[in-house]
Tab-separated table of C-alpha atoms and ligand atoms in Angstrom:
chain	number	residue	atom	x	y	z
A	50	UNK	CA	14.998	57.464	17.954
A	51	UNK	CA	12.680	59.736	19.865
A	52	UNK	CA	11.737	63.160	18.547
A	53	UNK	CA	13.966	64.668	21.216
A	54	UNK	CA	17.198	63.136	19.975
A	55	UNK	CA	17.189	65.213	16.806
A	56	UNK	CA	16.937	68.524	18.697
A	57	UNK	CA	20.033	70.494	19.515
A	58	UNK	CA	21.122	71.110	23.051
A	59	UNK	CA	20.029	74.721	22.772
A	60	UNK	CA	16.561	73.623	21.597
A	61	UNK	CA	16.360	71.129	24.404
A	62	UNK	CA	17.190	73.882	26.889
A	63	UNK	CA	14.371	76.042	25.526
A	64	UNK	CA	11.977	73.104	25.767
A	65	UNK	CA	12.897	72.576	29.433
A	66	UNK	CA	12.567	76.306	30.164
A	67	UNK	CA	9.136	76.474	28.566
A	68	UNK	CA	7.962	73.331	30.301
A	69	UNK	CA	8.942	74.634	33.720
A	70	UNK	CA	7.356	78.017	33.059
A	71	UNK	CA	4.116	76.311	32.018
A	72	UNK	CA	4.025	73.779	34.837
A	73	UNK	CA	5.158	75.829	37.771
A	74	UNK	CA	1.761	75.278	39.355
A	75	UNK	CA	2.650	71.597	39.703
A	76	UNK	CA	5.189	72.455	42.356
A	77	UNK	CA	4.591	72.717	46.057
A	78	UNK	CA	3.557	70.437	48.881
A	79	UNK	CA	5.534	69.456	51.909
A	80	UNK	CA	8.102	66.720	51.470
A	81	UNK	CA	6.965	65.086	54.659
A	82	UNK	CA	3.219	65.024	54.159
A	83	UNK	CA	1.151	62.577	52.148
A	84	UNK	CA	0.178	65.491	49.950
A	85	UNK	CA	3.861	65.836	49.253
A	86	UNK	CA	3.951	62.269	47.962
A	87	UNK	CA	0.969	62.883	45.720
A	88	UNK	CA	2.529	66.058	44.468
A	89	UNK	CA	5.752	64.166	43.796
A	90	UNK	CA	3.905	61.463	41.829
A	91	UNK	CA	2.014	64.078	39.782
A	92	UNK	CA	5.098	66.119	39.101
A	93	UNK	CA	7.163	63.093	38.102
A	94	UNK	CA	4.414	61.771	35.852
A	95	UNK	CA	4.134	65.135	34.098
A	96	UNK	CA	7.900	65.271	33.723
A	97	UNK	CA	7.873	61.774	32.266
A	98	UNK	CA	5.083	62.569	29.791
A	99	UNK	CA	7.072	65.598	28.640
A	100	UNK	CA	10.071	63.376	27.932
A	101	UNK	CA	12.047	65.069	30.655
A	102	UNK	CA	12.447	62.289	33.221
A	103	UNK	CA	15.473	59.995	33.392
A	104	UNK	CA	17.416	62.075	30.873
A	105	UNK	CA	20.495	59.904	31.014
A	106	UNK	CA	18.666	56.593	31.700
A	107	UNK	CA	18.554	54.048	28.843
A	108	UNK	CA	15.498	54.360	26.629
A	109	UNK	CA	14.516	50.745	27.279
A	110	UNK	CA	13.725	51.690	30.883
A	111	UNK	CA	11.707	54.764	30.035
A	112	UNK	CA	14.667	57.130	30.035
A	113	UNK	CA	15.691	59.530	27.310
A	114	UNK	CA	19.150	58.149	26.561
A	115	UNK	CA	20.490	61.703	26.432
A	116	UNK	CA	23.892	63.040	27.458
A	117	UNK	CA	25.156	64.464	30.689
A	118	UNK	CA	25.233	67.847	28.948
A	119	UNK	CA	21.459	67.605	28.592
A	120	UNK	CA	21.186	66.788	32.341
A	121	UNK	CA	23.319	69.829	33.207
A	122	UNK	CA	21.196	72.070	30.939
A	123	UNK	CA	18.076	70.684	32.604
A	124	UNK	CA	19.505	71.361	36.072
A	125	UNK	CA	20.367	74.911	35.200
A	126	UNK	CA	16.897	75.617	33.833
A	127	UNK	CA	15.218	73.966	36.774
A	128	UNK	CA	17.348	75.828	39.308
A	129	UNK	CA	14.817	78.585	40.195
A	130	UNK	CA	11.990	76.098	40.838
A	131	UNK	CA	11.197	74.169	44.000
A	132	UNK	CA	9.989	70.765	42.922
A	133	UNK	CA	8.334	68.237	45.257
A	134	UNK	CA	10.508	65.246	44.332
A	135	UNK	CA	11.942	64.486	47.776
A	136	UNK	CA	9.669	61.394	48.334
A	137	UNK	CA	11.097	59.862	45.151
A	138	UNK	CA	14.730	60.441	46.047
A	139	UNK	CA	15.368	56.992	47.549
A	140	UNK	CA	13.672	55.175	44.686
A	141	UNK	CA	15.202	57.135	41.817
A	142	UNK	CA	18.540	57.931	43.383
A	143	UNK	CA	19.319	54.638	45.132
A	144	UNK	CA	16.964	51.721	44.418
A	145	UNK	CA	16.769	52.295	40.642
A	146	UNK	CA	20.562	52.429	40.146
A	147	UNK	CA	20.832	49.226	42.210
A	148	UNK	CA	18.292	47.471	40.000
A	149	UNK	CA	20.072	48.819	36.913
A	150	UNK	CA	23.415	47.477	38.124
A	151	UNK	CA	22.539	44.175	39.814
A	152	UNK	CA	18.834	43.500	39.312
A	153	UNK	CA	17.471	40.855	36.948
A	154	UNK	CA	16.221	41.858	33.514
A	155	UNK	CA	12.708	41.037	34.656
A	156	UNK	CA	13.026	43.341	37.688
A	157	UNK	CA	14.300	46.151	35.511
A	158	UNK	CA	11.507	45.670	32.999
A	159	UNK	CA	8.863	45.453	35.708
A	160	UNK	CA	9.882	48.380	37.864
A	161	UNK	CA	12.240	50.971	36.344
A	162	UNK	CA	9.859	52.773	33.983
A	163	UNK	CA	7.138	52.750	36.665
A	164	UNK	CA	9.560	54.314	39.139
A	165	UNK	CA	10.563	56.934	36.631
A	166	UNK	CA	6.883	57.812	35.975
A	167	UNK	CA	6.209	58.181	39.694
A	168	UNK	CA	3.842	55.189	39.677
A	169	UNK	CA	6.051	53.319	42.181
A	170	UNK	CA	7.599	54.874	45.254
A	171	UNK	CA	10.397	52.881	46.898
A	172	UNK	CA	12.193	52.772	50.255
A	173	UNK	CA	15.367	51.197	51.562
A	174	UNK	CA	15.149	48.628	54.359
A	175	UNK	CA	18.705	48.142	55.633
A	176	UNK	CA	19.109	49.587	59.178
A	177	UNK	CA	17.977	47.733	62.255
A	178	UNK	CA	17.944	48.540	65.970
A	179	UNK	CA	21.288	46.721	66.345
A	180	UNK	CA	22.712	47.360	62.888
A	181	UNK	CA	23.180	50.840	61.509
A	182	UNK	CA	26.821	51.753	60.865
A	183	UNK	CA	27.556	48.030	61.061
A	184	UNK	CA	24.675	47.122	58.767
A	185	UNK	CA	26.286	43.785	57.886
A	186	UNK	CA	25.488	42.730	61.450
A	187	UNK	CA	21.744	42.758	60.737
A	188	UNK	CA	19.504	40.062	62.124
A	189	UNK	CA	16.350	40.107	59.963
A	190	UNK	CA	16.346	36.646	58.435
A	191	UNK	CA	14.935	35.199	55.218
A	192	UNK	CA	14.485	31.429	55.121
A	193	UNK	CA	13.754	29.505	51.952
A	194	UNK	CA	10.358	27.827	51.780
A	195	UNK	CA	9.931	26.076	48.454
A	196	UNK	CA	10.420	28.704	45.791
A	197	UNK	CA	9.500	31.514	48.272
A	198	UNK	CA	11.437	33.104	51.096
A	199	UNK	CA	9.893	33.841	54.500
A	200	UNK	CA	11.102	37.002	56.217
A	201	UNK	CA	11.069	37.721	59.952
A	202	UNK	CA	12.645	40.672	61.794
A	203	UNK	CA	12.639	44.404	62.316
A	204	UNK	CA	13.963	47.377	60.412
A	205	UNK	CA	14.180	50.953	61.697
A	206	UNK	CA	14.653	54.505	60.352
A	207	UNK	CA	13.039	53.436	57.073
A	208	UNK	CA	12.401	56.751	55.353
A	209	UNK	CA	9.099	56.889	53.503
A	210	UNK	CA	8.102	53.265	54.290
A	211	UNK	CA	4.599	54.547	55.103
A	212	UNK	CA	3.976	55.767	51.599
A	213	UNK	CA	6.170	53.346	49.622
A	214	UNK	CA	4.990	50.677	47.272
A	215	UNK	CA	8.181	48.600	47.313
A	216	UNK	CA	11.386	48.446	49.261
A	217	UNK	CA	14.887	47.025	48.879
A	218	UNK	CA	15.279	44.697	51.841
A	219	UNK	CA	18.593	43.358	53.120
A	220	UNK	CA	18.177	40.105	55.088
A	221	UNK	CA	20.331	37.316	56.438
A	222	UNK	CA	19.979	34.122	54.487
A	223	UNK	CA	22.934	32.247	55.885
A	224	UNK	CA	24.034	32.687	59.552
A	225	UNK	CA	26.769	30.016	59.176
A	226	UNK	CA	29.166	32.205	57.231
A	227	UNK	CA	30.876	35.506	58.220
A	228	UNK	CA	28.426	38.378	58.437
A	229	UNK	CA	29.128	40.008	55.057
A	230	UNK	CA	28.752	36.724	53.171
A	231	UNK	CA	25.360	35.577	54.444
A	232	UNK	CA	23.208	38.448	53.225
A	233	UNK	CA	20.745	38.628	50.344
A	234	UNK	CA	18.855	41.585	48.881
A	235	UNK	CA	15.164	41.316	47.977
A	236	UNK	CA	12.444	43.457	46.410
A	237	UNK	CA	9.647	43.508	48.930
A	238	UNK	CA	6.047	44.598	48.448
A	239	UNK	CA	5.380	47.036	51.288
A	240	UNK	CA	1.707	46.024	51.373
A	241	UNK	CA	2.349	42.282	51.649
A	242	UNK	CA	0.649	40.478	54.543
A	243	UNK	CA	2.872	40.517	57.664
A	244	UNK	CA	4.467	43.920	56.983
A	245	UNK	CA	3.716	46.409	59.759
A	246	UNK	CA	4.834	50.011	59.446
A	247	UNK	CA	4.998	52.395	62.439
A	248	UNK	CA	6.017	56.010	61.916
A	249	UNK	CA	8.604	57.584	64.278
A	250	UNK	CA	8.177	61.201	65.378
A	251	UNK	CA	11.216	63.442	64.853
A	252	UNK	CA	12.483	66.536	66.664
A	253	UNK	CA	11.347	68.624	63.665
A	254	UNK	CA	7.740	67.539	64.333
A	255	UNK	CA	7.626	65.466	61.155
A	256	UNK	CA	7.365	61.667	61.020
A	257	UNK	CA	9.190	60.799	57.867
A	258	UNK	CA	10.716	57.518	58.910
A	259	UNK	CA	9.478	54.337	60.457
A	260	UNK	CA	9.940	51.069	62.228
A	261	UNK	CA	9.017	48.208	59.897
A	262	UNK	CA	8.215	44.757	61.254
A	263	UNK	CA	8.269	41.565	59.170
A	264	UNK	CA	6.214	38.637	60.528
A	265	UNK	CA	6.293	35.603	58.240
A	266	UNK	CA	6.308	37.740	55.154
A	267	UNK	CA	6.389	35.624	51.974
A	268	UNK	CA	8.677	36.951	49.252
A	269	UNK	CA	8.801	35.178	45.874
A	270	UNK	CA	12.073	33.673	44.656
A	271	UNK	CA	12.300	36.061	41.682
A	272	UNK	CA	12.470	38.974	44.143
A	273	UNK	CA	16.116	38.251	44.914
A	274	UNK	CA	18.241	41.172	43.673
A	275	UNK	CA	21.541	39.882	42.332
A	276	UNK	CA	22.551	36.552	43.809
A	277	UNK	CA	21.683	34.771	47.039
A	278	UNK	CA	24.546	35.459	49.463
A	279	UNK	CA	25.746	38.513	47.571
A	280	UNK	CA	23.464	41.007	49.266
A	281	UNK	CA	26.444	42.904	50.681
A	282	UNK	CA	27.729	43.717	47.220
A	283	UNK	CA	24.269	44.842	46.165
A	284	UNK	CA	23.962	46.965	49.343
A	285	UNK	CA	27.296	48.655	48.685
A	286	UNK	CA	25.941	49.658	45.246
A	287	UNK	CA	22.908	51.216	46.925
A	288	UNK	CA	24.945	52.960	49.627
A	289	UNK	CA	27.438	54.417	47.127
A	290	UNK	CA	24.543	55.799	45.096
A	291	UNK	CA	22.975	57.046	48.305
A	292	UNK	CA	26.029	59.049	49.292
A	293	UNK	CA	26.351	60.538	45.841
A	294	UNK	CA	22.665	61.269	45.821
A	295	UNK	CA	22.589	62.905	49.247
A	296	UNK	CA	25.874	64.742	48.699
A	297	UNK	CA	25.043	65.909	45.198
A	298	UNK	CA	21.334	66.343	45.961
A	299	UNK	CA	20.643	64.007	43.058
A	300	UNK	CA	17.469	62.049	43.488
A	301	UNK	CA	17.517	60.952	39.870
A	302	UNK	CA	16.930	64.455	38.617
A	303	UNK	CA	20.545	65.547	38.730
A	304	UNK	CA	21.350	67.863	41.594
A	305	UNK	CA	18.938	69.378	44.037
A	306	UNK	CA	16.439	71.600	42.360
A	307	UNK	CA	15.134	74.798	43.923
A	308	UNK	CA	18.415	76.697	44.275
A	309	UNK	CA	21.146	76.515	46.826
A	310	UNK	CA	21.432	77.465	50.432
A	311	UNK	CA	23.489	80.558	49.643
A	312	UNK	CA	20.802	81.996	47.356
A	313	UNK	CA	18.159	81.415	50.004
A	314	UNK	CA	20.333	83.010	52.692
A	315	UNK	CA	21.259	86.002	50.550
A	316	UNK	CA	17.571	86.522	49.797
A	317	UNK	CA	16.747	86.262	53.485
A	318	UNK	CA	19.464	88.737	54.428
A	319	UNK	CA	18.171	91.237	51.854
A	320	UNK	CA	14.578	90.936	52.991
A	321	UNK	CA	15.589	91.276	56.646
A	322	UNK	CA	17.902	94.286	56.015
A	323	UNK	CA	20.904	92.380	57.286
A	324	UNK	CA	23.300	92.772	54.358
A	325	UNK	CA	25.271	95.676	55.916
A	326	UNK	CA	26.476	93.597	58.857
A	327	UNK	CA	30.132	92.676	58.137
A	328	UNK	CA	30.078	89.567	60.305
A	329	UNK	CA	26.980	88.219	58.537
A	330	UNK	CA	28.454	89.082	55.169
A	331	UNK	CA	31.483	86.982	56.118
A	332	UNK	CA	29.229	84.107	57.161
A	333	UNK	CA	27.309	84.343	53.860
A	334	UNK	CA	30.543	84.321	51.947
A	335	UNK	CA	31.731	81.154	53.703
A	336	UNK	CA	28.450	79.393	52.839
A	337	UNK	CA	28.900	80.501	49.254
A	338	UNK	CA	32.408	79.027	49.144
A	339	UNK	CA	31.352	75.703	50.702
A	340	UNK	CA	28.431	75.406	48.329
A	341	UNK	CA	30.560	76.170	45.296
A	342	UNK	CA	33.082	73.519	46.325
A	343	UNK	CA	30.283	70.970	46.729
A	344	UNK	CA	28.879	71.908	43.329
A	345	UNK	CA	32.275	71.338	41.713
A	346	UNK	CA	32.592	67.983	43.465
A	347	UNK	CA	29.083	67.090	42.327
A	348	UNK	CA	29.851	67.916	38.760
A	349	UNK	CA	32.996	65.766	38.907
A	350	UNK	CA	30.875	62.881	40.211
A	351	UNK	CA	28.406	63.358	37.380
A	352	UNK	CA	31.267	63.223	34.919
A	353	UNK	CA	32.392	59.953	36.506
A	354	UNK	CA	28.847	58.583	36.276
A	355	UNK	CA	28.728	59.621	32.623
A	356	UNK	CA	31.975	57.715	31.996
A	357	UNK	CA	30.401	54.623	33.581
A	358	UNK	CA	32.593	54.683	36.700
A	359	UNK	CA	31.018	53.298	39.888
A	360	UNK	CA	30.773	56.001	42.574
A	361	UNK	CA	33.767	55.797	44.869
A	362	UNK	CA	34.925	57.529	48.053
A	363	UNK	CA	34.147	60.972	46.588
A	364	UNK	CA	30.520	60.124	47.408
A	365	UNK	CA	31.571	60.049	51.045
A	366	UNK	CA	33.308	63.396	50.723
A	367	UNK	CA	30.164	64.860	49.162
A	368	UNK	CA	27.988	63.323	51.872
A	369	UNK	CA	30.162	64.745	54.628
A	370	UNK	CA	30.482	68.171	52.954
A	371	UNK	CA	26.750	68.331	52.243
A	372	UNK	CA	25.935	67.624	55.913
A	373	UNK	CA	28.367	70.273	57.118
A	374	UNK	CA	26.997	72.810	54.605
A	375	UNK	CA	23.365	72.152	55.602
A	376	UNK	CA	24.191	72.670	59.304
A	377	UNK	CA	26.328	75.732	58.648
A	378	UNK	CA	23.700	77.310	56.392
A	379	UNK	CA	20.993	76.757	59.005
A	380	UNK	CA	23.171	78.384	61.670
A	381	UNK	CA	23.710	81.388	59.406
A	382	UNK	CA	19.972	81.503	58.709
A	383	UNK	CA	19.358	81.821	62.440
A	384	UNK	CA	22.101	84.417	62.728
A	385	UNK	CA	20.293	86.535	60.109
A	386	UNK	CA	16.947	86.116	61.849
A	387	UNK	CA	18.213	86.820	65.321
A	388	UNK	CA	15.511	86.552	67.976
A	389	UNK	CA	12.846	86.396	65.252
A	390	UNK	CA	14.017	82.826	64.633
A	391	UNK	CA	11.935	81.635	67.584
A	392	UNK	CA	8.685	83.443	66.769
A	393	UNK	CA	5.532	81.695	65.558
A	394	UNK	CA	3.844	82.408	62.222
A	395	UNK	CA	7.044	83.395	60.496
A	396	UNK	CA	7.743	81.268	57.424
A	397	UNK	CA	11.456	82.169	57.460
A	398	UNK	CA	11.793	81.186	61.089
A	399	UNK	CA	10.082	77.883	60.403
A	400	UNK	CA	12.245	77.139	57.401
A	401	UNK	CA	15.581	77.773	59.150
A	402	UNK	CA	14.794	76.339	62.542
A	403	UNK	CA	13.492	73.189	60.837
A	404	UNK	CA	16.763	73.007	58.843
A	405	UNK	CA	18.797	73.343	62.032
A	406	UNK	CA	16.771	70.730	63.914
A	407	UNK	CA	16.916	68.379	60.934
A	408	UNK	CA	20.660	68.787	60.326
A	409	UNK	CA	21.920	66.150	62.783
A	410	UNK	CA	19.570	63.530	61.376
A	411	UNK	CA	20.486	64.407	57.819
A	412	UNK	CA	24.156	64.066	58.764
A	413	UNK	CA	23.518	60.534	60.102
A	414	UNK	CA	21.295	59.311	57.260
A	415	UNK	CA	23.290	57.299	54.706
A	416	UNK	CA	26.291	56.949	57.023
A	417	UNK	CA	27.432	59.023	60.018
A	418	UNK	CA	30.215	61.648	59.740
A	419	UNK	CA	32.543	59.265	61.685
A	420	UNK	CA	31.918	56.460	59.196
A	421	UNK	CA	32.473	58.805	56.266
A	422	UNK	CA	35.784	59.860	57.861
A	423	UNK	CA	36.758	56.247	58.350
A	424	UNK	CA	36.139	55.588	54.643
A	425	UNK	CA	38.146	58.603	53.632
A	426	UNK	CA	40.974	57.683	55.998
A	427	UNK	CA	41.218	54.188	54.589
A	428	UNK	CA	40.422	54.676	50.921
A	429	UNK	CA	41.727	58.166	50.211
A	430	UNK	CA	44.504	58.694	52.756
A	431	UNK	CA	45.608	55.051	52.774
A	432	UNK	CA	45.542	54.798	56.585
A	433	UNK	CA	45.431	51.325	58.128
A	434	UNK	CA	42.038	49.604	58.100
A	435	UNK	CA	39.945	49.612	61.209
A	436	UNK	CA	40.442	46.288	63.112
A	437	UNK	CA	37.603	43.883	62.279
A	438	UNK	CA	37.757	41.027	64.715
A	439	UNK	CA	34.529	39.507	63.417
A	440	UNK	CA	35.461	39.506	59.705
A	441	UNK	CA	36.136	35.743	59.489
A	442	UNK	CA	33.835	34.468	62.183
A	443	UNK	CA	30.534	32.785	61.256
A	444	UNK	CA	27.644	35.162	62.040
A	445	UNK	CA	25.981	32.539	64.272
A	446	UNK	CA	29.022	32.600	66.564
A	447	UNK	CA	29.006	36.333	67.068
A	448	UNK	CA	27.316	37.719	70.179
A	449	UNK	CA	24.802	39.565	67.978
A	450	UNK	CA	24.450	36.581	65.623
A	451	UNK	CA	23.415	34.174	68.375
A	452	UNK	CA	20.044	35.906	68.400
A	453	UNK	CA	19.128	34.855	64.899
A	454	UNK	CA	19.182	31.142	65.316
B	299	FAD	C1	17.044	60.981	58.603
B	299	FAD	C2	17.413	59.544	58.566
B	299	FAD	C3	16.942	58.742	57.531
B	299	FAD	C4	17.279	57.402	57.459
B	299	FAD	N1	16.761	56.629	56.473
B	299	FAD	C5	17.057	55.327	56.403
B	299	FAD	C6	16.460	54.503	55.397
B	299	FAD	O1	15.638	54.939	54.604
B	299	FAD	N2	16.760	53.182	55.398
B	299	FAD	C7	17.654	52.654	56.255
B	299	FAD	O2	17.935	51.450	56.156
B	299	FAD	N3	18.262	53.389	57.210
B	299	FAD	C8	17.944	54.725	57.314
B	299	FAD	N4	18.511	55.479	58.307
B	299	FAD	C9	19.399	54.874	59.246
B	299	FAD	C10	20.880	55.277	59.118
B	299	FAD	O3	21.461	54.584	58.028
B	299	FAD	C11	21.565	54.913	60.409
B	299	FAD	O4	21.031	55.731	61.421
B	299	FAD	C12	23.058	55.134	60.354
B	299	FAD	O5	23.651	54.198	59.518
B	299	FAD	C13	23.718	55.026	61.752
B	299	FAD	O6	23.338	53.879	62.388
B	299	FAD	P1	22.806	53.902	63.909
B	299	FAD	O7	21.747	54.932	63.959
B	299	FAD	O8	22.437	52.488	64.252
B	299	FAD	O9	24.007	54.411	64.787
B	299	FAD	P2	25.239	53.541	65.266
B	299	FAD	O10	25.820	52.777	64.112
B	299	FAD	O11	24.839	52.737	66.456
B	299	FAD	O12	26.293	54.654	65.670
B	299	FAD	C14	26.251	55.333	66.930
B	299	FAD	C15	27.475	56.265	67.007
B	299	FAD	O13	28.693	55.482	66.960
B	299	FAD	C16	29.521	55.931	65.879
B	299	FAD	N5	30.198	54.809	65.290
B	299	FAD	C17	29.625	53.595	64.909
B	299	FAD	N6	30.531	52.789	64.330
B	299	FAD	C18	31.686	53.499	64.313
B	299	FAD	C19	33.013	53.215	63.846
B	299	FAD	N7	33.293	52.044	63.268
B	299	FAD	N8	33.944	54.171	63.944
B	299	FAD	C20	33.694	55.408	64.495
B	299	FAD	N9	32.444	55.719	65.009
B	299	FAD	C21	31.473	54.807	64.914
B	299	FAD	C22	28.564	56.603	64.909
B	299	FAD	O14	29.265	57.555	64.095
B	299	FAD	C23	27.555	57.255	65.829
B	299	FAD	O15	28.037	58.485	66.311
B	299	FAD	C24	18.167	56.855	58.396
B	299	FAD	C25	18.699	57.644	59.442
B	299	FAD	C26	18.323	58.959	59.500
B	299	FAD	C27	18.867	59.788	60.646
């Protein structure tokens, strides 16, 4: 029992409030800069030391073993603060849940507490130039060499690869079976010999994701996550958590901290004397409604998580709704700003134009809107499945698969 388990929920809430008030200077830093990563590590480490990281994680992995009610209280207290945790989102929100669900005991013991403390930053190496929506068609291959595996191939759009310590890699280990059956997931050391990382410049001006090349990279046998040949199942776990995490703004800390889009827009409208405009008021109200609906959906997903239910299609709804909200809010932000949106040296203009330019990419990350709609059509509405002519064909015989042999 830790000292925190004997405190009441109300006392816990006060502890969180006081901690944030005292550590507000820890916040700041851009999510896309290396300073942002350092800020994220420092912030996470301080949170961990205060017993406020991984509130609902098991204690054996550095978590607090507390209830969802504690997490909600934490989220409410943290709401006014902007915290620099974005660089940890993939590790805490996607990779850690995957290790918790399908990783070996040794992998959990070795990595989870370090991730939670901000000592290890992780990335997700699934997409390839020819395999995004159809990620099971990937061509990066891992071939067994004694007890090791040797990896060759290319990944792309790997967010945060340039500052990550480890990544979850999906590779083809058997091209002689249908595409979903020949995949294996590995933990890969991003600084291993043969790993080359090249940042890609985005329309926003940032370079937050990368091409990653693997040239004869040796990965030890104990780095297999789950079972050899069951990488698809492991990847589905990651992707489900990714959609929940993106949609709910989770990142391991619960929902997105720093307040919602509506609060930011209402503040902007007040500061820019735009609140009297009836059309803008209508736009603000519609953002409020969309955000409230997403919050309710997020809280339902957290309840599901609390009850131990694997995230289902509601993650896809949240992902889709979150993307639409982000785009809509950015458009309203520009509406409020008017022509000032395109002036230099205006922090508001930079904030909302960056949001608008980043919105299409954010809608694609973690699954495009069309793919989310396919999932909803099939799993929620019960529509017929999309035809999959390659489902039972050995990967080697597919046009894309021929390139791997
Ligand atoms: C900001 C950002 C961050 C990312 N971070 C990562 C990361 O960290 N790790 C990682 O592995 N990947 C990452 N990705 C990659 C992302 O997962 C892929 O971009 C995404 O899955 C789409 O794949 P694609 O780009 O190859 O597009 P494609 O799959 O080639 O799709 C092209 C178009 O065809 C449509 N389409 C494809 N298949 C269907 C279908 N069956 N039905 C209807 N329409 C379809 C798509 O909706 C899209 O409009 C990131 C992407 C972005 C934008």
